Coordinates of C-alpha atoms in Angstrom, one line a residue:
X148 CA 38.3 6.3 5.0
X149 CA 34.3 6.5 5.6
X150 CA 32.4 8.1 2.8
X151 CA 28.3 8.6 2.8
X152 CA 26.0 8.4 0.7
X153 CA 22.5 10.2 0.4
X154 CA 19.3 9.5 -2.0
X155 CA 20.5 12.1 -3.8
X156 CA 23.7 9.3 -5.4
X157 CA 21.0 6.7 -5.2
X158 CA 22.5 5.3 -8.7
X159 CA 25.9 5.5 -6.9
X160 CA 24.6 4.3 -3.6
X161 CA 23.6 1.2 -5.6
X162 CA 26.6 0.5 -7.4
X163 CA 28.5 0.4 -4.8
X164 CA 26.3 -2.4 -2.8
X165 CA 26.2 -4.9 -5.6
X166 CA 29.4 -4.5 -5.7
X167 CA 29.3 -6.9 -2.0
X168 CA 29.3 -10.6 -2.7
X169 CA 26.6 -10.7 -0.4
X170 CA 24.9 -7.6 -0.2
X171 CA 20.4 -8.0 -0.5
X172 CA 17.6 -5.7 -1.5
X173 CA 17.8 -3.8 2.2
X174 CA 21.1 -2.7 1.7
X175 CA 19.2 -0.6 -2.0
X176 CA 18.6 2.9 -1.9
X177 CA 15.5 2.1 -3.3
X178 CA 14.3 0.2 -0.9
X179 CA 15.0 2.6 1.9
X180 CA 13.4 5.5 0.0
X181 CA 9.9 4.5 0.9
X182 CA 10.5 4.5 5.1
X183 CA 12.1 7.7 4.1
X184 CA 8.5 8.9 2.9
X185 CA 6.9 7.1 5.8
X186 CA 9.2 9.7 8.2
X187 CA 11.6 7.1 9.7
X188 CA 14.4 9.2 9.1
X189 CA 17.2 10.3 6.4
X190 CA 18.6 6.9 5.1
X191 CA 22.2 7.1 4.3
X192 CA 24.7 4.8 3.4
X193 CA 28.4 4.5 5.3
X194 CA 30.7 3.0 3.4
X195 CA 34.4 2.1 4.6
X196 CA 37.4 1.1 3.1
X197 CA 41.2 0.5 4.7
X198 CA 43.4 -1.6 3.1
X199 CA 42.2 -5.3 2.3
X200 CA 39.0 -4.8 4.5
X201 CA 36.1 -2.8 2.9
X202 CA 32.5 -2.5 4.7
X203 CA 29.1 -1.0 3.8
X204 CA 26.6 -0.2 6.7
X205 CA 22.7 0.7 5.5
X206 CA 20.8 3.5 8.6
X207 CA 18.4 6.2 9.2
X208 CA 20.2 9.0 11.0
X209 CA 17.5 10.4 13.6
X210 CA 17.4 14.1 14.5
X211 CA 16.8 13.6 18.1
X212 CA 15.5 17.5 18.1
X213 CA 12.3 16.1 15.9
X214 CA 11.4 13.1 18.6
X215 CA 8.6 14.1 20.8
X216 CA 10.3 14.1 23.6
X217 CA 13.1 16.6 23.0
X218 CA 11.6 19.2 20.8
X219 CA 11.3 21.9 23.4
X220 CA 15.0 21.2 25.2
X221 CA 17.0 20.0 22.0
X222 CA 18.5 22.7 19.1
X223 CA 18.3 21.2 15.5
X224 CA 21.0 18.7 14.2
X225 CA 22.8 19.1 17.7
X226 CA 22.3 15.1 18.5
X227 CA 21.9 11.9 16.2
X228 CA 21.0 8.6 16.7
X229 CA 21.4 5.7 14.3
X230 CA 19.0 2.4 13.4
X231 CA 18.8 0.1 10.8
X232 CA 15.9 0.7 8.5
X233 CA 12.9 -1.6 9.2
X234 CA 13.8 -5.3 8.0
X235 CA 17.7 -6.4 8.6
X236 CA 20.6 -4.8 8.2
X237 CA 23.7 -3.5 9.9
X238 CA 27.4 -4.1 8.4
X239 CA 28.4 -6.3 5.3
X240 CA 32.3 -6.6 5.4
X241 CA 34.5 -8.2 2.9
X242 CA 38.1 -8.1 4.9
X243 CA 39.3 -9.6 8.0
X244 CA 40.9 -5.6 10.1
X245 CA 37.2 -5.3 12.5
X246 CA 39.3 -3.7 15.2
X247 CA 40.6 -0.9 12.6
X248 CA 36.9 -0.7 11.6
X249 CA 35.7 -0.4 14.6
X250 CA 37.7 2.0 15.7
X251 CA 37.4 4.5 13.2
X252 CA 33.2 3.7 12.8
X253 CA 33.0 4.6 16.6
X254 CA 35.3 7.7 15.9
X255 CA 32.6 9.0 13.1
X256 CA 29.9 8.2 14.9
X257 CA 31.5 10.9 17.9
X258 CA 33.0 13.4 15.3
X259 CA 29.1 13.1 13.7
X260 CA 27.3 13.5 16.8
X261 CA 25.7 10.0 16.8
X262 CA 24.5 9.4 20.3
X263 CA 23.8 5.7 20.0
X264 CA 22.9 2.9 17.6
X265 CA 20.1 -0.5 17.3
X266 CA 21.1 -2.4 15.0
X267 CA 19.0 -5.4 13.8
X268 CA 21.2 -7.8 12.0
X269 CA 20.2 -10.2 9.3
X270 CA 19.7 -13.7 10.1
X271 CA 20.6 -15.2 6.5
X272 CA 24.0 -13.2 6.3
X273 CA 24.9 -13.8 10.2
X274 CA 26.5 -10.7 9.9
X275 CA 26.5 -9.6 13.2
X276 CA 29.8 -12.3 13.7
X277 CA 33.1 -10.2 13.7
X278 CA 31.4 -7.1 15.6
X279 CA 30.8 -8.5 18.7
X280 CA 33.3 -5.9 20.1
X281 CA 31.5 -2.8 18.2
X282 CA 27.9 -4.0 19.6
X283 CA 26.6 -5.2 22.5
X284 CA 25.1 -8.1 20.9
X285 CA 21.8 -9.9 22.0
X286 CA 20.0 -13.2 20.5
X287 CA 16.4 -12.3 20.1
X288 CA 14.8 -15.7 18.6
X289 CA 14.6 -17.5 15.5
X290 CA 13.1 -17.1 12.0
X291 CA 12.0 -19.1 9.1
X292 CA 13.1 -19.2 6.0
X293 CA 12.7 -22.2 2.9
X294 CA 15.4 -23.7 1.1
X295 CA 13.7 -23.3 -2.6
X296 CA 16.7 -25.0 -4.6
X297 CA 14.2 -27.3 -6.1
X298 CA 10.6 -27.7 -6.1
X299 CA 11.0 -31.1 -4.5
X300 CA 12.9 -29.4 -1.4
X301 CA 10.5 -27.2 -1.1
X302 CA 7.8 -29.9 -1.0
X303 CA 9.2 -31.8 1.1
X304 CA 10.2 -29.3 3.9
X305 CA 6.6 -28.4 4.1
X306 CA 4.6 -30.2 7.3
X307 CA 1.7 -32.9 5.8
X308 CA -1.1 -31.0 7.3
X309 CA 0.4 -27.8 5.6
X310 CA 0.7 -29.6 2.5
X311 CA -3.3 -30.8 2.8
X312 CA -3.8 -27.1 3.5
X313 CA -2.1 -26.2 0.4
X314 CA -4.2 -28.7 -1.3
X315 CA -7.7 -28.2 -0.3
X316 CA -6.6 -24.2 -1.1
X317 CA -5.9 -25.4 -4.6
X318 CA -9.2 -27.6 -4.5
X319 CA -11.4 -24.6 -3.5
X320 CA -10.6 -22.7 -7.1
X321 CA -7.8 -20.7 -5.6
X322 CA -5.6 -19.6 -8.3
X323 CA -2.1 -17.6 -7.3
X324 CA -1.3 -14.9 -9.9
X325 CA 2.0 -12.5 -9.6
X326 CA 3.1 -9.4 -10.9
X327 CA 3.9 -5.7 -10.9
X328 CA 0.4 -4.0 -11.0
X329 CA -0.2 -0.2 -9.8
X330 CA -3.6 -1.2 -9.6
X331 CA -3.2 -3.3 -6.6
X332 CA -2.4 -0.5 -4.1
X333 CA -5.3 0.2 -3.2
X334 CA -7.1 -3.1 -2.4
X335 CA -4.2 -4.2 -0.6
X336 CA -4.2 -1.3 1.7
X337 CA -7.9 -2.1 2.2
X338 CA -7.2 -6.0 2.8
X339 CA -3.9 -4.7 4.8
X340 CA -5.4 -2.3 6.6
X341 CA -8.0 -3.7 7.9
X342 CA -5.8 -7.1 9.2
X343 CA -3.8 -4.1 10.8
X344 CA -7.4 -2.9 12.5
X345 CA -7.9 -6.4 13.8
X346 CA -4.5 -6.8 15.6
X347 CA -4.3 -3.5 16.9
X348 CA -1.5 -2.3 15.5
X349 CA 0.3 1.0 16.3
X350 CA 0.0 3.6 13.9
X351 CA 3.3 3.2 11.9
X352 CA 2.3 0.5 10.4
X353 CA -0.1 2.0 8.6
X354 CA 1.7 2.9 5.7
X355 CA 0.4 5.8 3.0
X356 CA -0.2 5.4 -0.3
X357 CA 3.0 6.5 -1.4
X358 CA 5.1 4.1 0.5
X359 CA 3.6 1.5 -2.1
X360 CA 3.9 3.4 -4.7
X361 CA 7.9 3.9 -3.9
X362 CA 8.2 0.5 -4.1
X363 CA 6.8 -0.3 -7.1
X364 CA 8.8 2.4 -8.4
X365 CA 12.2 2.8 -6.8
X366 CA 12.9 -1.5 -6.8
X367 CA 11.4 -2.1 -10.1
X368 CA 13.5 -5.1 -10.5
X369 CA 13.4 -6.1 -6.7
X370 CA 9.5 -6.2 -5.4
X371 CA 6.5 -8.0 -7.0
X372 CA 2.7 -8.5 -5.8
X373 CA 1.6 -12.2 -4.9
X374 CA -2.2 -13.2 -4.8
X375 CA -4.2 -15.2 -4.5
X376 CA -7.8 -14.9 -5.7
X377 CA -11.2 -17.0 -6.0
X378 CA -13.1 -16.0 -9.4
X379 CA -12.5 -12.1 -9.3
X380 CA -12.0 -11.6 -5.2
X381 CA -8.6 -11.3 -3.5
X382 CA -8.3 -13.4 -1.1
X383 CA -4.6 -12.7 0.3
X384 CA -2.2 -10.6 -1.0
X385 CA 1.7 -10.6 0.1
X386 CA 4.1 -8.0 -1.3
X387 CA 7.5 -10.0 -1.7
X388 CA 11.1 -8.8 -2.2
X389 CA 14.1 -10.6 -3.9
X390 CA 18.0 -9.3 -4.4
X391 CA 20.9 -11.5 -4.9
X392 CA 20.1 -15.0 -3.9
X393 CA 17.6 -14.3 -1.3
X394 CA 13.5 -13.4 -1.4
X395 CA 11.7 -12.1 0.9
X396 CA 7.9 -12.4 2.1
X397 CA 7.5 -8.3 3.4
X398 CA 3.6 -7.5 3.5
X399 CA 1.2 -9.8 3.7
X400 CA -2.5 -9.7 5.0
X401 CA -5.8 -11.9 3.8
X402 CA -9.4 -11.1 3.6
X403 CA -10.8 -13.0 7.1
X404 CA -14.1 -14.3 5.1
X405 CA -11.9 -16.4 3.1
X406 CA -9.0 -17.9 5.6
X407 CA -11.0 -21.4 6.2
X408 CA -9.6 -21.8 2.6
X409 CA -6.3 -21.2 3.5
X410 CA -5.2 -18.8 0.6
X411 CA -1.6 -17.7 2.5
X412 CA -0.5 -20.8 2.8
X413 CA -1.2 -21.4 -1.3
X414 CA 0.6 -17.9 -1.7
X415 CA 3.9 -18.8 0.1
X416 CA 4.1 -22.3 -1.7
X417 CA 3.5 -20.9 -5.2
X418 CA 6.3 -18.4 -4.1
X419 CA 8.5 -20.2 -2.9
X420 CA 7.8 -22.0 -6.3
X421 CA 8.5 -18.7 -8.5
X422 CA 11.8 -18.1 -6.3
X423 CA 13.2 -21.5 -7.1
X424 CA 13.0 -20.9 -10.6
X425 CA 13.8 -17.6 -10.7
X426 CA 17.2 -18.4 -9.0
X427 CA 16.5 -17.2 -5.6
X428 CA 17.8 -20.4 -3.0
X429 CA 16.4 -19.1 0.1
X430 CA 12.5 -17.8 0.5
X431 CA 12.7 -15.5 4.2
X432 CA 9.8 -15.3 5.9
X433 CA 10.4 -13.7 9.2
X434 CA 9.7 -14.7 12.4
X435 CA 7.1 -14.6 15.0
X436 CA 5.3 -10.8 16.7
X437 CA 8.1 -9.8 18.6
X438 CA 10.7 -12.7 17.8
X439 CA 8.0 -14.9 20.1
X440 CA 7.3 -18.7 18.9
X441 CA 4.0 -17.7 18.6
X442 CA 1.1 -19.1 16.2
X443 CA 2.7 -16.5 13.1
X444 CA 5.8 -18.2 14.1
X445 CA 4.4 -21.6 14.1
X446 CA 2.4 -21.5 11.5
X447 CA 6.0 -20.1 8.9
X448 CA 7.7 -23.3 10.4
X449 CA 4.8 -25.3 8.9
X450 CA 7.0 -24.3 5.6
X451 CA 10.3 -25.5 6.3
X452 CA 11.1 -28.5 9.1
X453 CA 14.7 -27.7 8.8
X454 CA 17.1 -25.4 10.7
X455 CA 16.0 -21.9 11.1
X456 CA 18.2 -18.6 11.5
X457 CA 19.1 -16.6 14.3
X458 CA 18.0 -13.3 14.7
X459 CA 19.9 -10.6 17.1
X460 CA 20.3 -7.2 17.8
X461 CA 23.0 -4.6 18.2
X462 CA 23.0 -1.5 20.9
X463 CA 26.1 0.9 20.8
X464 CA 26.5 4.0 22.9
X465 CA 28.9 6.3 21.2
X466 CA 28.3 9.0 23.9
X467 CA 27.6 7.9 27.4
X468 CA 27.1 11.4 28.6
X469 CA 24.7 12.5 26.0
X470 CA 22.6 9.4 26.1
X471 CA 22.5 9.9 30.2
X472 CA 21.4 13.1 30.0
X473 CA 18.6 12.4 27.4
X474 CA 17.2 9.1 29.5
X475 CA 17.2 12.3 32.4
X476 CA 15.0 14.8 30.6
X477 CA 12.9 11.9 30.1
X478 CA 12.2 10.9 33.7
X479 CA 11.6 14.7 34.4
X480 CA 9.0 14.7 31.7
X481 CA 7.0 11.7 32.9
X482 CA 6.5 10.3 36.6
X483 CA 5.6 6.7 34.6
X484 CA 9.2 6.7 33.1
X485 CA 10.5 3.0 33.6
X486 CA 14.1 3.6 34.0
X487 CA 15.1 0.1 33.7
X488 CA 13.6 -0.4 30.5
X489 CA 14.8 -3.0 28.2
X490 CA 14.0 -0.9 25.3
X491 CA 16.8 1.3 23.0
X492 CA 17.3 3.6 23.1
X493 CA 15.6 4.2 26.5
X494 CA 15.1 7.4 26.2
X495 CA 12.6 6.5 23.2
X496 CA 10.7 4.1 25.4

């Protein structure tokens, strides 16, 4: 009763997801496509389906003979391992029969020779409730999002020195325009890219042209360009996301001359804005580095002084053995292993 679901039934893959009351834009083939071209993985799509009880779970399935590590002890397509696509993700399902699920997921998972699977659930949907016997389930910390039912919620939500933030923004000529533009790739990989530079970021997040391009292309109707500009310079620049009742902020980076004017924090609001009226209730905005309450965390709270939503993670082992074995070659590799890494899988530590 588990089918899959490749790019190649993207139109199919897609179908099928809004076809979940509360399915979002991670769950789309589309937006999946462009990690794919960024080498995360193949993305595929499980769905299930037993009686009453119907699921859909979104992953990139991992030849473990392509990691680093096992490419010289490893044949080709001999071992697996699953994790959600960068974002949120992990099972949607409309039904009540989780042991049933459970029990035929894990039995895949062995018959497809999936070693193990991270999942990183998504805080709006709480959907990691129900599956706390599947995964090994661990609160990581808490993320932001706005409630942008109405323009006065939003308003009000916001902290009073954010709001004379957002002011003295609008003051200093900002001006916040939005839209779908090709054209924009390229300064916001330079504006991006640079903000990458200054944090020292690993080289993933560097993402190719093409990676913007996919998803201007593949989620025409789910991914728009925010910026914000003085006269004719870019001042920040957010890529944001939207499917079924939820938006996302995705991207984001600024131009450092210009951050004494505060041109994010004019971005968010007028997004948080266009949501509202676009029908969106919720604006997600992530978290701090890490899932720390940090100063990214701190300042995204400055948006919303309400609640905020959990975040946690998922680790299954669907083959002890396997997995043992692999965490072995790895300490026989390297004399710096840390065996009691808190990373998964830890043999990708």
């Amino acid at each position: 009763m588990i089918r899959i679901y490749t790019l190649e039934r993207a139109k199919e893959w897609d179908e099928l997801v809004r076809t979940f009351e509360h399915y979002d834009v991670y769950y789309l083939a589309g937006y999946v496509k462009a990690f794919w071209l960024n080498g995360d993985g193949e993305p595929i799509l499980i769905y299930y389906e037993r009686g009453e009880t119907r699921a859909i779970n979104v992953v990139f399935r991992r030849d473990l003979s392509q990691c680093k590590f096992f490419r010289e002890t490893l044949e080709q397509s001999a071992f697996y391992d699953f994790v959600t696509p960068y974002g949120y993700g992990g099972f949607l399902v409309e039904g009540t029969d989780y042991g049933r699920l459970q029990e035929e997921y894990e039995e895949f998972c062995r018959q497809e020779h999936i070693v193990c699977e991270f999942v990183r659930f998504h805080p709006l949907l709480e959907n990691w409730k129900g599956l706390e016997q599947l995964y090994t389930e661990t609160y990581m910390g808490m993320t932001v999002y706005m409630d942008t039912c109405s323009e006065e919620e939003i308003w009000n939500n916001i902290t009073s020195k954010n709001r004379n933030m957002i002011r003295k923004a609008k003051k200093s000529g900002l001006k916040v325009y939005w839209g779908r533009y090709p054209e924009l790739i390229e300064p916001f990989m330079e504006i991006y890219n640079a903000a990458m530079d200054k944090d020292g970021a690993k080289d993933y997040y560097y993402f190719g042209k093409e990676f913007y391009e996919s998803i201007l292309e593949d989620l025409k109707q789910n991914a728009m360009w925010f910026y914000a500009k003085e006269e004719k310079e870019i001042a920040a620049i957010a890529i944001f996301l939207f499917g079924n009742e939820n938006m996302h902020y995705h991207l984001s980076a600024s131009r450092a001359e210009f951050q004494r004017m505060a041109p994010t924090n004019l971005l968010l609001y007028e997004a948080a804005l266009w949501a509202g009226r676009n029908g969106y209730k919720k604006l997600h905005m992530g978290g701090g580095v890490g899932s720390a309450q940090d100063s990214l965390y701190k300042f995204k709270k400055s948006f919303h002084r309400g609640t905020d939503a959990r975040f946690c993670v998922g680790k299954k082992i669907f083959d002890r053995g396997t997995y043992d074995e692999l965490v072995e070659i790895r300490k026989a590799q390297d004399a710096l292993f840390d065996d009691h890494s808190e990373f998964f899988p830890r043999y990708r530590a």
